[in-house]
Short mmCIF file of C-alpha atoms and ligand atoms in Angstrom, two decimals:
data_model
loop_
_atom_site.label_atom_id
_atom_site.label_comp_id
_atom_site.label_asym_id
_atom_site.label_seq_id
_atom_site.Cartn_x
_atom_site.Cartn_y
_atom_site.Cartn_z
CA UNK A 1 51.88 -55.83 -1.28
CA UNK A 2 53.90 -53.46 0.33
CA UNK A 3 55.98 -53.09 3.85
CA UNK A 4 56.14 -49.34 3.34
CA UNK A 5 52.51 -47.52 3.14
CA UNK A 6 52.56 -46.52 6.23
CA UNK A 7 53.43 -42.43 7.08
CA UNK A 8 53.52 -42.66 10.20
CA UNK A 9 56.21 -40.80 11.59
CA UNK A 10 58.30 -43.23 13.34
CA UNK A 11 58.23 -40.81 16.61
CA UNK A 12 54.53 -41.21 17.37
CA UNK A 13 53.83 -44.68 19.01
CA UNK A 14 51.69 -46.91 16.72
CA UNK A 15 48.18 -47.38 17.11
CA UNK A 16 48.31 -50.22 19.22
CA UNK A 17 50.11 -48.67 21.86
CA UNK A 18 48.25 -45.88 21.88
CA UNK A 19 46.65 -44.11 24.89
CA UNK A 20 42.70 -43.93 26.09
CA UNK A 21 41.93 -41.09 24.00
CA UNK A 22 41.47 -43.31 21.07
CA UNK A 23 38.49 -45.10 22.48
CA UNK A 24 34.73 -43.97 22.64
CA UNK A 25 33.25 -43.17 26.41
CA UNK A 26 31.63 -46.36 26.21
CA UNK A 27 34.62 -48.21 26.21
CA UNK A 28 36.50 -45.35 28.99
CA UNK A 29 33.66 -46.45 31.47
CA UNK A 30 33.89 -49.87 31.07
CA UNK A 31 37.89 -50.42 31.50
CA UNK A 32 37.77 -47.45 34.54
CA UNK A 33 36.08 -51.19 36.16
CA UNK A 34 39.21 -52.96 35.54
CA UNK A 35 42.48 -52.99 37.17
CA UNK A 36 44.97 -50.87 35.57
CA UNK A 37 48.84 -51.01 36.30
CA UNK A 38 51.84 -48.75 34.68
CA UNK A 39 54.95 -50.40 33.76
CA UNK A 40 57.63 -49.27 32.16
CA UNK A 41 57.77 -48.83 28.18
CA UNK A 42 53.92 -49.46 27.99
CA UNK A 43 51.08 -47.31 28.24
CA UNK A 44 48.97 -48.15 31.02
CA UNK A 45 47.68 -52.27 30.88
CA UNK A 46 44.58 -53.43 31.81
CA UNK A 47 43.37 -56.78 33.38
CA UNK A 48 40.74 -58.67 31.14
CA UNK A 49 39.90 -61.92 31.75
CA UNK A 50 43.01 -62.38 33.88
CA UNK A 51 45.38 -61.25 31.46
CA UNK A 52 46.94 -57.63 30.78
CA UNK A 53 46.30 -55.37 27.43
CA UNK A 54 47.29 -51.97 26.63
CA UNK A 55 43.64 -49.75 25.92
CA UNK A 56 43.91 -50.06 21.85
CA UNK A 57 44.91 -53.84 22.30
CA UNK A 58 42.02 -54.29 24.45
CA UNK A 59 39.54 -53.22 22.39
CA UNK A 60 40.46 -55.50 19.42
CA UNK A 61 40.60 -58.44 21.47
CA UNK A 62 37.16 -57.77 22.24
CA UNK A 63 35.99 -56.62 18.94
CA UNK A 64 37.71 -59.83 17.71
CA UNK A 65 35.86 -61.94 20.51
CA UNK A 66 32.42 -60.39 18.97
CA UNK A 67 32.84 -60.46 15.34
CA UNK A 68 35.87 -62.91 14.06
CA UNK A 69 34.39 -66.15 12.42
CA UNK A 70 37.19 -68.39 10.93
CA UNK A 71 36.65 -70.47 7.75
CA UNK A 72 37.09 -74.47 8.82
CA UNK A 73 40.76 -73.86 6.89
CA UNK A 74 42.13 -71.38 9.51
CA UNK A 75 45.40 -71.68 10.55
CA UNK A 76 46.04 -69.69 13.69
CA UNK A 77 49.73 -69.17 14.96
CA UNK A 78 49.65 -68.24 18.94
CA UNK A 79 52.70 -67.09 20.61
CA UNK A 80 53.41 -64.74 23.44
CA UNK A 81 55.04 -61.96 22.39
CA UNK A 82 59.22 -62.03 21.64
CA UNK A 83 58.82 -65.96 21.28
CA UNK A 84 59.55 -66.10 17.74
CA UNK A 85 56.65 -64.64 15.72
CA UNK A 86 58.21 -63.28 13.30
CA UNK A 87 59.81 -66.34 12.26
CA UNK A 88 57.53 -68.35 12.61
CA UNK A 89 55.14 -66.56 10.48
CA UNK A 90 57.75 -67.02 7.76
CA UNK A 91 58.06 -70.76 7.95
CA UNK A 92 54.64 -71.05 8.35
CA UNK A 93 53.99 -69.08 4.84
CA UNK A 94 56.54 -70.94 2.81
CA UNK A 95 55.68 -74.44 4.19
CA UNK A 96 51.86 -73.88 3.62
CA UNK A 97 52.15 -72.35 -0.12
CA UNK A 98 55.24 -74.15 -1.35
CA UNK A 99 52.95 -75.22 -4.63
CA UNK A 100 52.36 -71.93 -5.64
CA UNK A 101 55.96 -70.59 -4.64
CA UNK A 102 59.47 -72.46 -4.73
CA UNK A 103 61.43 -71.82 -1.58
CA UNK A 104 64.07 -71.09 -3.95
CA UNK A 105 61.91 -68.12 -6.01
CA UNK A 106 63.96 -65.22 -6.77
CA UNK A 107 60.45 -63.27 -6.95
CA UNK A 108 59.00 -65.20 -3.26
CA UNK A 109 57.06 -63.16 -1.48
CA UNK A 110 59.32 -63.41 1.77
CA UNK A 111 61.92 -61.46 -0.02
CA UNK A 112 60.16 -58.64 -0.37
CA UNK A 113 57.19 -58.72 2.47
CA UNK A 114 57.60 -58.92 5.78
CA UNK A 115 56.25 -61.77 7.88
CA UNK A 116 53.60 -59.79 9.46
CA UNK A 117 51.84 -59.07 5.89
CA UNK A 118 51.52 -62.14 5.08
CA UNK A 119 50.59 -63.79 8.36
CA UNK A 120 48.31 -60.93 10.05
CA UNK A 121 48.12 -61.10 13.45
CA UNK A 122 44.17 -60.50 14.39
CA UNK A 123 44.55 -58.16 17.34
CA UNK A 124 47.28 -56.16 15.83
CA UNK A 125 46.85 -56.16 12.57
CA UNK A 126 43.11 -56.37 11.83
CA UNK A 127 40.56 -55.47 14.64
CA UNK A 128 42.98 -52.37 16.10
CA UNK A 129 41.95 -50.04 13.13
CA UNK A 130 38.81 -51.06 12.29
CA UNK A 131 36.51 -53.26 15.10
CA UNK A 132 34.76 -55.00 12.56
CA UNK A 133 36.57 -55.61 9.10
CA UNK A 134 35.07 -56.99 6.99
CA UNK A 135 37.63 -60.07 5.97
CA UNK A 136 35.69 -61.08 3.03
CA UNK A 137 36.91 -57.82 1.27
CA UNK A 138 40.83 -58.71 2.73
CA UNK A 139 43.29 -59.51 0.59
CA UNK A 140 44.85 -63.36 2.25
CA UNK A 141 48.44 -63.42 0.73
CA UNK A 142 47.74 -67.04 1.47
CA UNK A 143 45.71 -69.92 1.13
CA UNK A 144 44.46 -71.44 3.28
CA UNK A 145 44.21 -68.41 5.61
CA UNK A 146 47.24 -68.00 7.83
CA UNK A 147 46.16 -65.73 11.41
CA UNK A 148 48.42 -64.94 14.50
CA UNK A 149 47.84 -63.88 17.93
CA UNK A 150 48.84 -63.59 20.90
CA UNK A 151 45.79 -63.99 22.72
CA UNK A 152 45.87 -66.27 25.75
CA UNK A 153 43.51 -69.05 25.50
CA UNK A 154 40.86 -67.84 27.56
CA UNK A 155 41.06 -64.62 25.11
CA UNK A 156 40.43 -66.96 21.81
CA UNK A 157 37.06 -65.80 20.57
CA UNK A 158 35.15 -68.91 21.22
CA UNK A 159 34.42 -70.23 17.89
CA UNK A 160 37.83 -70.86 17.27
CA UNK A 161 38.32 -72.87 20.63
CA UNK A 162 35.20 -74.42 19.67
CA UNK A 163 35.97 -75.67 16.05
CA UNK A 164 37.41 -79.10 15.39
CA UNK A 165 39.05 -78.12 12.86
CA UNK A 166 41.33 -75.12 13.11
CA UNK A 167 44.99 -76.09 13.99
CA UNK A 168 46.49 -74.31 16.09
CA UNK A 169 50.34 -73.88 16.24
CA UNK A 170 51.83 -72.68 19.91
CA UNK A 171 55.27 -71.50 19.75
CA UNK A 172 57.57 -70.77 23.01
CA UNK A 173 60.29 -69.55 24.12
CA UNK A 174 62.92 -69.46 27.13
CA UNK A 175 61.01 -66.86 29.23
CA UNK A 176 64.59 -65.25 29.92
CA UNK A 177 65.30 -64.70 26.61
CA UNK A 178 61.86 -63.68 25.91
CA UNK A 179 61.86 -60.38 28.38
CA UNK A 180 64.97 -59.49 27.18
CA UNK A 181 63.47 -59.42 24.24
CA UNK A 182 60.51 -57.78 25.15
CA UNK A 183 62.81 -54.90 27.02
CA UNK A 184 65.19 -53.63 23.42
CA UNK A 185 61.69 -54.25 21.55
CA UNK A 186 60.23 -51.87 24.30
CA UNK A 187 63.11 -49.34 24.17
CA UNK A 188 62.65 -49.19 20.43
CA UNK A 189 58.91 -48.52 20.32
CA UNK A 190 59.86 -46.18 22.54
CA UNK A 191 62.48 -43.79 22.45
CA UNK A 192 61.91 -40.94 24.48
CA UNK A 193 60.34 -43.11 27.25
CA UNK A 194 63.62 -44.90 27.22
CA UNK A 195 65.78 -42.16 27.39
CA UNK A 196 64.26 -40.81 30.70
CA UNK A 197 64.16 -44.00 32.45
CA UNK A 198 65.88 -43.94 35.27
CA UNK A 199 68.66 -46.64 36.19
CA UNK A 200 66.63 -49.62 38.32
CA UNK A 201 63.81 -49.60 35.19
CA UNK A 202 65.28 -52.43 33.58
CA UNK A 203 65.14 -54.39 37.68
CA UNK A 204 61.51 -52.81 38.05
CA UNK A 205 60.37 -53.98 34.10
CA UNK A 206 61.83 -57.54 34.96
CA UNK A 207 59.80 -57.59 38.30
CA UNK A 208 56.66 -56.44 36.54
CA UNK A 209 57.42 -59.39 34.40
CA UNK A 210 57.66 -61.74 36.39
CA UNK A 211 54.61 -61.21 38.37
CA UNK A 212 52.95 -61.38 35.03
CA UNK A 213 52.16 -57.65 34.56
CA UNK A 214 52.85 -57.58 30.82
CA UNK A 215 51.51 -56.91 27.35
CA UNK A 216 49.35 -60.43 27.26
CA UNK A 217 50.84 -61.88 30.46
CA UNK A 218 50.91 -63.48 33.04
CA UNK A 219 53.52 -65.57 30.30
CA UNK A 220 53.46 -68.61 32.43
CA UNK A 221 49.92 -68.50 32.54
CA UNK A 222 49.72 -68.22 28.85
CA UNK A 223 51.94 -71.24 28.24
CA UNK A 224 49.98 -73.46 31.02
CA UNK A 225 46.58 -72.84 29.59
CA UNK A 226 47.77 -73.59 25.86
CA UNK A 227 49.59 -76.94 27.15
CA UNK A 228 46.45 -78.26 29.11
CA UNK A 229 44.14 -77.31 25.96
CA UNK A 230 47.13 -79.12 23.71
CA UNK A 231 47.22 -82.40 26.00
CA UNK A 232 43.34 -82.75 25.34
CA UNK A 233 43.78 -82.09 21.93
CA UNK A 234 46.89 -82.57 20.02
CA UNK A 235 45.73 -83.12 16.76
CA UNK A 236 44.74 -79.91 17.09
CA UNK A 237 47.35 -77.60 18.82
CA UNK A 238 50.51 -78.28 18.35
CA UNK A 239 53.19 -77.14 20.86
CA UNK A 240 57.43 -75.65 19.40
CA UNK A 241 60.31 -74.41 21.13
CA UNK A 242 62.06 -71.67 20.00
CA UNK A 243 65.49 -73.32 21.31
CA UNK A 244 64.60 -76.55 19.82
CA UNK A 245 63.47 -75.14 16.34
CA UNK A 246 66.86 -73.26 16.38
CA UNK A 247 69.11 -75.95 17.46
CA UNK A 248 66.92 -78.52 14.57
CA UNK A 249 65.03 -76.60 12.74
CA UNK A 250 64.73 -79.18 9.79
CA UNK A 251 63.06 -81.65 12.25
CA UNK A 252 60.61 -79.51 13.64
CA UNK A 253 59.52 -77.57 10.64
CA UNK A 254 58.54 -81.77 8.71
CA UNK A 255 56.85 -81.85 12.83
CA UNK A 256 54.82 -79.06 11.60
CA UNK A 257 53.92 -79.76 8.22
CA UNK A 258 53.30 -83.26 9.30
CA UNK A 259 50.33 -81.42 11.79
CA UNK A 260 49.28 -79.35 8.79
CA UNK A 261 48.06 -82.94 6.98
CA UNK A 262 51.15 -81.59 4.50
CA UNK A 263 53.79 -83.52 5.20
CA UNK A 264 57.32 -83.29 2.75
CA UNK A 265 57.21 -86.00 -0.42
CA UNK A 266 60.10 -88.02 -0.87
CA UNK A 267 60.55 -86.12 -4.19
CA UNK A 268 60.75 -82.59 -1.77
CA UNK A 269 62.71 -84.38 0.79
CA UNK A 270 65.07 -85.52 -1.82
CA UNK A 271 65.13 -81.90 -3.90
CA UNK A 272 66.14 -80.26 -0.44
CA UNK A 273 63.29 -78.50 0.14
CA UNK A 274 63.30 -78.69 3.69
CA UNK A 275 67.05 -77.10 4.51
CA UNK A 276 65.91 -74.50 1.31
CA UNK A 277 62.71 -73.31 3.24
CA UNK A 278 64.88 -72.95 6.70
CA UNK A 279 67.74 -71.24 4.96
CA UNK A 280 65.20 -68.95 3.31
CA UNK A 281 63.41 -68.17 6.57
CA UNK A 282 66.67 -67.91 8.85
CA UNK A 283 67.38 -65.00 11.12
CA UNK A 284 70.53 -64.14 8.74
CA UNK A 285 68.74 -64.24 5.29
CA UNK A 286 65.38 -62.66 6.60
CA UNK A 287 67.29 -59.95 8.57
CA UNK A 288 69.64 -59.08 5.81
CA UNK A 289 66.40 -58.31 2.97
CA UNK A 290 66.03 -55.02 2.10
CA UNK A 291 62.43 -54.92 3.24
CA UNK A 292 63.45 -56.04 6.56
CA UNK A 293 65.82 -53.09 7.23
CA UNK A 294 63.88 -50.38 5.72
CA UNK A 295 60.68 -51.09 5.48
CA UNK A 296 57.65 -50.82 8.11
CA UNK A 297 54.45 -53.08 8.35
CA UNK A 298 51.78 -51.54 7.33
CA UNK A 299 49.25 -52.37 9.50
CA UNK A 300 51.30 -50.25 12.61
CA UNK A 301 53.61 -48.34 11.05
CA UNK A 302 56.49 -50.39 13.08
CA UNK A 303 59.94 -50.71 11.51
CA UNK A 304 60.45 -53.97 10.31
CA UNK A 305 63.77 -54.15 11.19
CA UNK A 306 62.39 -53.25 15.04
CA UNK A 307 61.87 -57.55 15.03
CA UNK A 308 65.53 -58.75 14.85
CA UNK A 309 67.86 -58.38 16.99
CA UNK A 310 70.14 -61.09 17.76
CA UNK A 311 67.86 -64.25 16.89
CA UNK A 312 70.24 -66.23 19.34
CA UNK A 313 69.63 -68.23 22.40
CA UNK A 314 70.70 -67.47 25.47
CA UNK A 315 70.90 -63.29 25.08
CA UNK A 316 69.58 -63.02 28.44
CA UNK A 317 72.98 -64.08 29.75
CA UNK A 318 74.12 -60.50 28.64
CA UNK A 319 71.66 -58.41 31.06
CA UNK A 320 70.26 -60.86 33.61
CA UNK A 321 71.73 -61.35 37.07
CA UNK A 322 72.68 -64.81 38.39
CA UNK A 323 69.84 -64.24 40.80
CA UNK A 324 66.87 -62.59 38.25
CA UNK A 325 67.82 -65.93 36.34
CA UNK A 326 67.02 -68.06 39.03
CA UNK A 327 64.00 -66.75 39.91
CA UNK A 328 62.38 -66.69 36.25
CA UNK A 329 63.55 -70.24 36.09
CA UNK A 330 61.81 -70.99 39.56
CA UNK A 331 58.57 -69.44 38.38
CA UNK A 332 58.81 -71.70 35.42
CA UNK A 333 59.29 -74.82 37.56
CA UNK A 334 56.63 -73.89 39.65
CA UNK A 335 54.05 -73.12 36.97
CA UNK A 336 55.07 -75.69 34.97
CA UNK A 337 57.67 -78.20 36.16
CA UNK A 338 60.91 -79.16 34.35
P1 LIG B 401 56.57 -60.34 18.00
O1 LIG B 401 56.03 -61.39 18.92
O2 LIG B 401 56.41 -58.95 18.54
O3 LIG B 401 56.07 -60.44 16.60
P2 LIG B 401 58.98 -61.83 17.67
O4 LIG B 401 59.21 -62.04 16.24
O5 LIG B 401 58.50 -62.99 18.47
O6 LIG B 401 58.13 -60.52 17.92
O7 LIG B 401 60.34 -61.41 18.39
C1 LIG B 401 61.50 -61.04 17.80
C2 LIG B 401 62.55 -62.00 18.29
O8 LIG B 401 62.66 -63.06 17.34
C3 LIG B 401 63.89 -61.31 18.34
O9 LIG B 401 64.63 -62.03 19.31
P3 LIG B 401 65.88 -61.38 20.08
O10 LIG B 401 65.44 -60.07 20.60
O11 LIG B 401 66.23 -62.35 21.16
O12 LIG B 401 66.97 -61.26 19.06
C4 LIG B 401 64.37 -61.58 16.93
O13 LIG B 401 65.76 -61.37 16.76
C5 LIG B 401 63.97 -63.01 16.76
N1 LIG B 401 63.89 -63.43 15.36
C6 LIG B 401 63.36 -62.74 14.31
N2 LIG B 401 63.47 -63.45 13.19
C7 LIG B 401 64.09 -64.61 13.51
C8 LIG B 401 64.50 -65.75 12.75
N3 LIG B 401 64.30 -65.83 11.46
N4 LIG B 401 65.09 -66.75 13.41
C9 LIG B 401 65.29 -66.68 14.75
N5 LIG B 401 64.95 -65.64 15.51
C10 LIG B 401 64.34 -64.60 14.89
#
């Protein structure tokens, strides 16, 4: 498998961010009904089902809605973007084939494929280039199937919301942290839109944020829909914290494989497997691979090394004001209390 088949020259956006003129006039007509904001590093979003897509994005969330089937196996990681995917995705792939590949493999796959092969992220990765693959024919780097999206709940074609089967694993993230995120990811994707921004973009992108106008926002919204679906169903969506899985991430990667029905054997807990998989999978080893600073995914053509930064919590304290702070975390509060 390779990070690197892509030639697509890293000035032109990738598909996914790509404008109208990819989509038939069908499509044009319909989304000319929707409402339709600008914000800054994004081509224009559009409200669906109360939450806002770029055009390209759009369309695969709805091509997914019609045609994506999952096998009773599924495992489907949901984030909102900048929470941690990336990660994630990793610990999710070593945990769920450990059998078939020591964390400790000088030839695993994480050394020399980024996260998003492995874990495809439906939206992004599948439906954008082709509305209805057919997955039969795809090559899973895993078994059982690993997915990702960042669809909000309502988005979720239904017979995943409707099976009783597929786990679901929701992973979060300080929302300051997270548009800060969002903003350097932005100004990479980006380049020449970020050089002519003018100097109250990054106030103007925070207050588009925070009234939810954002690649799959509202965020709070996303969160609150995923935590009322989780509290009627826990055994099947599980909810992590970025901040918590950084601060223990031993404890909450045996809470995960624990809701995967594959919980660590004395024999792995004694071997070390569990500090082996996190050291494998942290921001310094994963960062550091030679895939990860050269290579692009091949799906979109986006540098891997576009998805680390810092890996730290709390960058926000290096652009926010004392004031945007406060009213992110007042949203929060609001939305969703403590
Ligand atoms: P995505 O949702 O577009 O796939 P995602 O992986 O969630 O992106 O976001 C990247 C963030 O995760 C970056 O955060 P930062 O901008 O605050 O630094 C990136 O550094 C961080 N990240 C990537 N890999 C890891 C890791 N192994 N451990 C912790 N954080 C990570």
């Amino acid at each position: 498998m390779s990070s690197s088949s892509s030639d697509r020259s890293s000035s032109s956006p990738p598909k996914y961010l790509q404008k109208e003129d990819g989509v038939s006039q069908e499509f044009k007509t319909f989304i000319s009904s929707l409402p339709k904001r600008k914000i800054h590093l994004t081509p224009d979003l559009y409200q669906y089902q109360g939450f806002w897509y770029p055009v390209m994005i759009l369309r695969s969330v709805i091509a997914c809605q019609n045609h994506f089937h999952p096998q009773s196996s599924d495992i489907f990681l949901v984030t909102f973007p900048k929470s941690g995917t990336t990660w994630l995705k990793s610990l999710l792939f070593t945990l769920s084939n450990r059998r078939q590949f020591a964390a400790t493999d000088a030839n695993h796959p994480i050394l020399t494929t980024n996260p998003h092969e492995l874990v495809p992220t439906l939206e992004i990765a599948l439906y954008v280039n082709n509305e209805n693959p057919n997955l039969d024919n795809f090559e899973f780097p895993s078994f059982p199937r690993l997915f990702c999206t960042h669809m909000p709940w309502t988005g979720l074609p239904q017979p995943i919301k409707n099976s009783s089967t597929n786990k679901i694993v929701y992973l979060y993230r300080n929302p300051k942290d997270v548009f800060v995120s969002l903003w350097h990811f932005g100004k990479k994707l980006s380049p020449e839109e970020s050089k002519k921004m003018g100097p109250d973009s990054f106030v103007e992108g925070f207050e588009s944020f925070c009234e939810g106008v954002t690649p799959f926002g509202p965020f709070f919204d996303h969160i609150q829909d995923y935590l009322k679906e989780s509290k009627k169903n826990p055994s099947r969506i599980l909810f992590l914290k970025y901040e918590d899985m950084k601060e223990q991430p031993g404890l909450h990667l045996r809470r995960l494989a624990e809701f995967l029905d594959c919980p660590f054997s004395s024999d792995e807990e004694e071997s070390g497997l569990v500090e082996d998989i996190v050291k494998l999978c942290s921001f310094e080893n994963l960062s550091n691979l030679e895939v990860n600073k050269n290579g692009k995914v091949s799906f979109t053509g986006v540098l891997n090394s576009a998805f680390f930064h810092r890996g730290k919590i709390g960058d926000w304290k290096n652009h926010l004001s004392e004031e945007m702070a406060l009213k992110l975390d007042g949203i929060w509060e609001d939305k969703l209390g403590g």
